[in-house]
Amino acid sequence: MWRPVALLLLLLVPLRAPAVETMRIAMGDAQGEVRVSGKGLSFGSDTEDAAFTPLQQDGVVVRRRGSRLELNGAPVIGSAVRFRAGVESSDAGTPGDSAIRARDMEVRGDVVVRLYKDGLQLINVIALEDYLAAVLGSEMPVSFPSEALKAQAVAARTYALQKKLEAYGAPFHMGSSVLHQVYGGLNREDPRTRAAVVATRGEVLTYELAPIEAYFHASCGGHTESGWDSLQRDLPYLKAVECPCGRLPASRWSATVSDAELRAALGQPTEGFRVTGRTSTHRVSRVSVAGGASVDGAQFRRKLGYTKLKSLDFDVEHTQGKWHFTGRGYGHGAGLCQWGAKALADGGMSYRDILLHYYPDTELQQLY
């Protein structure tokens, strides 16, 4: 079902809001100083109705001096300062569209530098739809079919809005790493990602009129995993469903690990190492060693390394002093499978049907 949800918009957009939905994305931390640059650079307070004052230069160094900030050596009032490029006079409202650089990352929108712990924190305030165009280029190959890209756009938009609601009142809503959604800034945009975002503008997935936790991953290996078994999130729309990605070479992987590596991951000797628990989709839920010591599957994968152990759907054998893992899938397995979405799109399925396949019992709704 697809229908507008006006009430959700009131929850997401404050009364004195800019004209478009925005996100606050943590770009990382800095030590004592950071350089911010952009053509026509201006600065103001970190508020949505701030007036911006032109700096008459295209770059500035922000330094921390004790408990205050300095711009090119001049003190400024407050614990944060917000920068915008392309502003020729006093302005307020929606973050700008001109490129602005902080450290080694170029982004659209505004950049906030704030006092944080003993250093500085950088935050990108960006229009949601601009943010999504860069997320798609970071999270999914731009060569994928347009219907797969559209499905990813809706999932990423939904995930972002749910995180924004969850982080209400916090300095930022999400990070820019794989722990949330990978966001590489302006250089990750592509005409195909922009087209997918525009084609699905304002569309979100909801369950009982709230944005869902729209988790996604690279490849499930043939079956997605339930929210509880993969993430300890008992959500009715994160169910184990069949997926065509299991037939693709991209879903297969192998890894060889030495005794020393395995011992470090387990925190125990490797004698008697074996799989002692699996979920209904064959993913490892627990491993054990001689003497009864055991480790949760997700914890074991994290300690051994996500790039080494690409998923928990694996088998293992010990030969010639080494441990050989053979597995299926890449990622936690919950929600949208990106390679599965590609296969379904190649088969003619629309992005809406793809989304409802991976998030059953949800509704696709027009939020704005």
Tab-separated table of N, CA, C and O in Angstrom, residues 24-37 41-47 52 55 59-65 67-72 76-84 100-105 107 109-125 171-172:
chain	number	residue	atom	x	y	z
A	24	ARG	N	22.012	15.788	9.989
A	24	ARG	CA	23.272	16.204	10.588
A	24	ARG	C	24.159	14.965	10.680
A	24	ARG	O	23.877	14.043	11.450
A	25	ILE	N	25.234	14.952	9.877
A	25	ILE	CA	26.085	13.777	9.747
A	25	ILE	C	27.467	14.072	10.327
A	25	ILE	O	28.142	15.017	9.891
A	26	ALA	N	27.891	13.278	11.299
A	26	ALA	CA	29.223	13.439	11.889
A	26	ALA	C	30.270	13.034	10.860
A	26	ALA	O	30.254	11.918	10.349
A	27	MET	N	31.163	13.966	10.543
A	27	MET	CA	32.209	13.725	9.551
A	27	MET	C	33.500	13.225	10.185
A	27	MET	O	34.428	12.812	9.473
A	28	GLY	N	33.600	13.309	11.483
A	28	GLY	CA	34.821	12.885	12.158
A	28	GLY	C	35.294	13.945	13.137
A	28	GLY	O	34.712	15.020	13.265
A	29	ASP	N	36.376	13.636	13.833
A	29	ASP	CA	36.940	14.519	14.839
A	29	ASP	C	38.291	15.051	14.376
A	29	ASP	O	38.938	14.491	13.492
A	30	ALA	N	38.704	16.154	14.972
A	30	ALA	CA	40.015	16.742	14.718
A	30	ALA	C	40.657	17.069	16.054
A	30	ALA	O	39.985	17.128	17.082
A	31	GLN	N	41.959	17.319	16.014
A	31	GLN	CA	42.661	17.649	17.254
A	31	GLN	C	42.507	19.142	17.561
A	31	GLN	O	41.432	19.615	17.831
A	32	GLY	N	43.552	19.898	17.436
A	32	GLY	CA	43.493	21.290	17.835
A	32	GLY	C	42.975	22.242	16.790
A	32	GLY	O	42.531	23.349	17.124
A	33	GLU	N	43.030	21.855	15.478
A	33	GLU	CA	42.587	22.779	14.449
A	33	GLU	C	42.115	22.020	13.211
A	33	GLU	O	42.440	20.847	13.020
A	34	VAL	N	41.360	22.725	12.373
A	34	VAL	CA	40.875	22.154	11.129
A	34	VAL	C	40.695	23.286	10.127
A	34	VAL	O	40.325	24.414	10.503
A	35	ARG	N	40.955	23.012	8.859
A	35	ARG	CA	40.763	24.007	7.811
A	35	ARG	C	39.455	23.728	7.089
A	35	ARG	O	39.179	22.589	6.703
A	36	VAL	N	38.667	24.778	6.884
A	36	VAL	CA	37.410	24.705	6.140
A	36	VAL	C	37.541	25.645	4.941
A	36	VAL	O	37.986	26.791	5.102
A	37	SER	N	37.155	25.178	3.754
A	37	SER	CA	37.305	26.007	2.570
A	37	SER	C	36.126	25.837	1.630
A	37	SER	O	35.452	24.805	1.623
A	41	LEU	N	32.972	31.712	1.098
A	41	LEU	CA	32.730	31.133	2.420
A	41	LEU	C	32.176	32.175	3.394
A	41	LEU	O	32.643	33.306	3.464
A	42	SER	N	31.150	31.770	4.149
A	42	SER	CA	30.550	32.596	5.189
A	42	SER	C	30.398	31.776	6.455
A	42	SER	O	30.482	30.546	6.424
A	43	PHE	N	30.165	32.461	7.591
A	43	PHE	CA	30.004	31.742	8.859
A	43	PHE	C	28.844	32.327	9.649
A	43	PHE	O	28.435	33.484	9.469
A	44	GLY	N	28.315	31.500	10.551
A	44	GLY	CA	27.229	31.920	11.423
A	44	GLY	C	27.122	30.976	12.592
A	44	GLY	O	27.943	30.079	12.773
A	45	SER	N	26.090	31.151	13.406
A	45	SER	CA	25.866	30.250	14.540
A	45	SER	C	25.256	28.950	14.048
A	45	SER	O	24.713	28.869	12.938
A	46	ASP	N	25.328	27.944	14.869
A	46	ASP	CA	24.797	26.631	14.492
A	46	ASP	C	23.312	26.550	14.838
A	46	ASP	O	22.883	25.805	15.717
A	47	THR	N	22.512	27.331	14.128
A	47	THR	CA	21.060	27.316	14.282
A	47	THR	C	20.428	27.346	12.898
A	47	THR	O	21.055	27.785	11.926
A	52	PHE	N	24.354	34.501	8.026
A	52	PHE	CA	25.729	34.167	7.689
A	52	PHE	C	26.489	35.410	7.257
A	52	PHE	O	26.019	36.201	6.444
A	55	LEU	N	33.183	35.838	4.873
A	55	LEU	CA	34.531	35.922	5.420
A	55	LEU	C	35.480	36.687	4.513
A	55	LEU	O	36.624	36.948	4.895
A	59	GLY	N	38.874	30.370	2.560
A	59	GLY	CA	39.349	29.374	3.508
A	59	GLY	C	39.551	29.966	4.878
A	59	GLY	O	39.806	31.170	5.024
A	60	VAL	N	39.422	29.141	5.897
A	60	VAL	CA	39.605	29.601	7.264
A	60	VAL	C	40.134	28.453	8.108
A	60	VAL	O	39.816	27.286	7.852
A	61	VAL	N	40.957	28.759	9.089
A	61	VAL	CA	41.453	27.761	10.038
A	61	VAL	C	40.724	27.958	11.358
A	61	VAL	O	40.747	29.058	11.930
A	62	VAL	N	40.062	26.898	11.796
A	62	VAL	CA	39.364	26.919	13.080
A	62	VAL	C	40.257	26.241	14.112
A	62	VAL	O	40.668	25.098	13.913
A	63	ARG	N	40.543	26.946	15.185
A	63	ARG	CA	41.400	26.390	16.234
A	63	ARG	C	40.647	26.345	17.556
A	63	ARG	O	39.779	27.175	17.821
A	64	ARG	N	41.039	25.386	18.353
A	64	ARG	CA	40.546	25.335	19.730
A	64	ARG	C	41.590	25.948	20.641
A	64	ARG	O	42.768	25.542	20.619
A	65	ARG	N	41.153	26.923	21.407
A	65	ARG	CA	42.006	27.545	22.419
A	65	ARG	C	41.328	27.357	23.767
A	65	ARG	O	40.453	28.115	24.161
A	67	SER	N	38.711	26.490	26.056
A	67	SER	CA	37.285	26.211	25.939
A	67	SER	C	36.600	27.143	24.945
A	67	SER	O	35.394	27.362	25.027
A	68	ARG	N	37.358	27.687	23.999
A	68	ARG	CA	36.761	28.577	23.009
A	68	ARG	C	37.288	28.246	21.611
A	68	ARG	O	38.278	27.518	21.450
A	69	LEU	N	36.622	28.816	20.615
A	69	LEU	CA	37.008	28.647	19.219
A	69	LEU	C	37.589	29.936	18.678
A	69	LEU	O	37.189	31.037	19.077
A	70	GLU	N	38.519	29.785	17.722
A	70	GLU	CA	39.086	30.922	17.016
A	70	GLU	C	39.013	30.690	15.512
A	70	GLU	O	39.228	29.565	15.038
A	71	LEU	N	38.707	31.759	14.757
A	71	LEU	CA	38.741	31.720	13.294
A	71	LEU	C	39.914	32.574	12.837
A	71	LEU	O	39.912	33.802	13.035
A	72	ASN	N	40.919	31.901	12.261
A	72	ASN	CA	42.137	32.604	11.837
A	72	ASN	C	42.696	33.469	12.964
A	72	ASN	O	43.142	34.602	12.762
A	76	VAL	N	35.638	33.613	18.608
A	76	VAL	CA	34.220	33.685	18.250
A	76	VAL	C	33.399	33.263	19.458
A	76	VAL	O	33.855	32.498	20.310
A	77	ILE	N	32.189	33.755	19.520
A	77	ILE	CA	31.303	33.445	20.632
A	77	ILE	C	30.626	32.103	20.395
A	77	ILE	O	30.191	31.784	19.278
A	78	GLY	N	30.527	31.306	21.447
A	78	GLY	CA	29.805	30.049	21.361
A	78	GLY	C	30.704	28.839	21.233
A	78	GLY	O	31.916	28.957	21.004
A	79	SER	N	30.116	27.667	21.373
A	79	SER	CA	30.860	26.407	21.336
A	79	SER	C	30.862	25.763	19.956
A	79	SER	O	31.436	24.692	19.780
A	80	ALA	N	30.217	26.415	18.970
A	80	ALA	CA	30.177	25.866	17.611
A	80	ALA	C	30.045	27.002	16.617
A	80	ALA	O	29.470	28.057	16.917
A	81	VAL	N	30.582	26.788	15.428
A	81	VAL	CA	30.446	27.744	14.339
A	81	VAL	C	30.083	26.974	13.073
A	81	VAL	O	30.559	25.859	12.854
A	82	ARG	N	29.214	27.571	12.266
A	82	ARG	CA	28.675	26.899	11.079
A	82	ARG	C	29.118	27.651	9.829
A	82	ARG	O	29.020	28.886	9.774
A	83	PHE	N	29.595	26.896	8.823
A	83	PHE	CA	30.113	27.487	7.597
A	83	PHE	C	29.243	27.103	6.406
A	83	PHE	O	28.703	25.992	6.345
A	84	ARG	N	29.146	28.044	5.467
A	84	ARG	CA	28.376	27.820	4.238
A	84	ARG	C	29.135	28.437	3.081
A	84	ARG	O	29.685	29.542	3.209
A	100	ILE	N	31.751	22.525	-0.161
A	100	ILE	CA	32.542	23.027	0.965
A	100	ILE	C	33.411	21.879	1.460
A	100	ILE	O	32.970	20.718	1.504
A	101	ARG	N	34.652	22.174	1.787
A	101	ARG	CA	35.614	21.139	2.181
A	101	ARG	C	36.058	21.344	3.621
A	101	ARG	O	36.349	22.468	4.036
A	102	ALA	N	36.097	20.237	4.344
A	102	ALA	CA	36.640	20.227	5.697
A	102	ALA	C	37.586	19.040	5.796
A	102	ALA	O	37.187	17.904	5.514
A	103	ARG	N	38.825	19.331	6.121
A	103	ARG	CA	39.873	18.312	6.107
A	103	ARG	C	39.948	17.716	4.701
A	103	ARG	O	40.148	18.425	3.731
A	104	ASP	N	39.746	16.396	4.560
A	104	ASP	CA	39.890	15.759	3.246
A	104	ASP	C	38.552	15.349	2.654
A	104	ASP	O	38.492	14.527	1.742
A	105	MET	N	37.454	15.932	3.113
A	105	MET	CA	36.126	15.552	2.648
A	105	MET	C	35.395	16.764	2.087
A	105	MET	O	35.316	17.808	2.739
A	107	VAL	N	31.782	18.245	0.639
A	107	VAL	CA	30.366	17.944	0.823
A	107	VAL	C	29.516	19.100	0.312
A	107	VAL	O	29.995	20.202	0.065
A	109	GLY	N	25.966	21.396	1.363
A	109	GLY	CA	25.373	21.835	2.618
A	109	GLY	C	26.318	22.673	3.455
A	109	GLY	O	27.208	23.348	2.943
A	110	ASP	N	26.132	22.620	4.771
A	110	ASP	CA	26.935	23.396	5.713
A	110	ASP	C	27.869	22.469	6.483
A	110	ASP	O	27.603	21.266	6.612
A	111	VAL	N	28.933	23.059	7.018
A	111	VAL	CA	29.847	22.324	7.896
A	111	VAL	C	29.883	23.028	9.246
A	111	VAL	O	30.121	24.242	9.313
A	112	VAL	N	29.626	22.278	10.300
A	112	VAL	CA	29.688	22.786	11.675
A	112	VAL	C	30.974	22.281	12.318
A	112	VAL	O	31.308	21.092	12.212
A	113	VAL	N	31.687	23.177	12.953
A	113	VAL	CA	32.842	22.794	13.773
A	113	VAL	C	32.481	23.138	15.214
A	113	VAL	O	32.165	24.300	15.522
A	114	ARG	N	32.521	22.143	16.089
A	114	ARG	CA	32.115	22.365	17.478
A	114	ARG	C	33.159	21.821	18.437
A	114	ARG	O	33.927	20.901	18.112
A	115	LEU	N	33.197	22.419	19.628
A	115	LEU	CA	34.040	21.881	20.685
A	115	LEU	C	33.551	20.495	21.054
A	115	LEU	O	32.351	20.284	21.242
A	116	TYR	N	34.494	19.550	21.172
A	116	TYR	CA	34.101	18.178	21.485
A	116	TYR	C	35.232	17.511	22.238
A	116	TYR	O	36.356	17.405	21.728
A	117	LYS	N	34.946	17.084	23.465
A	117	LYS	CA	35.955	16.471	24.324
A	117	LYS	C	37.160	17.408	24.402
A	117	LYS	O	37.015	18.574	24.727
A	118	ASP	N	38.362	16.914	24.053
A	118	ASP	CA	39.551	17.758	24.104
A	118	ASP	C	39.911	18.331	22.745
A	118	ASP	O	40.975	18.951	22.594
A	119	GLY	N	39.054	18.109	21.735
A	119	GLY	CA	39.359	18.566	20.393
A	119	GLY	C	38.161	19.200	19.729
A	119	GLY	O	37.415	19.963	20.346
A	120	LEU	N	37.977	18.862	18.451
A	120	LEU	CA	36.910	19.417	17.634
A	120	LEU	C	36.143	18.298	16.960
A	120	LEU	O	36.679	17.216	16.709
A	121	GLN	N	34.884	18.559	16.671
A	121	GLN	CA	34.063	17.623	15.915
A	121	GLN	C	33.479	18.352	14.702
A	121	GLN	O	33.065	19.504	14.795
A	122	LEU	N	33.453	17.647	13.560
A	122	LEU	CA	32.921	18.204	12.325
A	122	LEU	C	31.589	17.545	12.005
A	122	LEU	O	31.465	16.315	12.079
A	123	ILE	N	30.604	18.358	11.649
A	123	ILE	CA	29.270	17.865	11.322
A	123	ILE	C	28.820	18.493	10.010
A	123	ILE	O	28.944	19.708	9.825
A	124	ASN	N	28.321	17.669	9.110
A	124	ASN	CA	27.762	18.150	7.840
A	124	ASN	C	26.246	18.270	7.985
A	124	ASN	O	25.565	17.281	8.259
A	125	VAL	N	25.724	19.482	7.832
A	125	VAL	CA	24.282	19.701	7.813
A	125	VAL	C	23.879	19.770	6.340
A	125	VAL	O	24.285	20.687	5.624
A	171	PRO	N	23.509	16.421	18.946
A	171	PRO	CA	24.274	17.274	18.026
A	171	PRO	C	24.299	16.760	16.592
A	171	PRO	O	24.427	17.541	15.650
A	172	PHE	N	24.223	15.434	16.420
A	172	PHE	CA	24.177	14.868	15.072
A	172	PHE	C	23.282	13.632	15.084
A	172	PHE	O	23.024	13.040	16.135
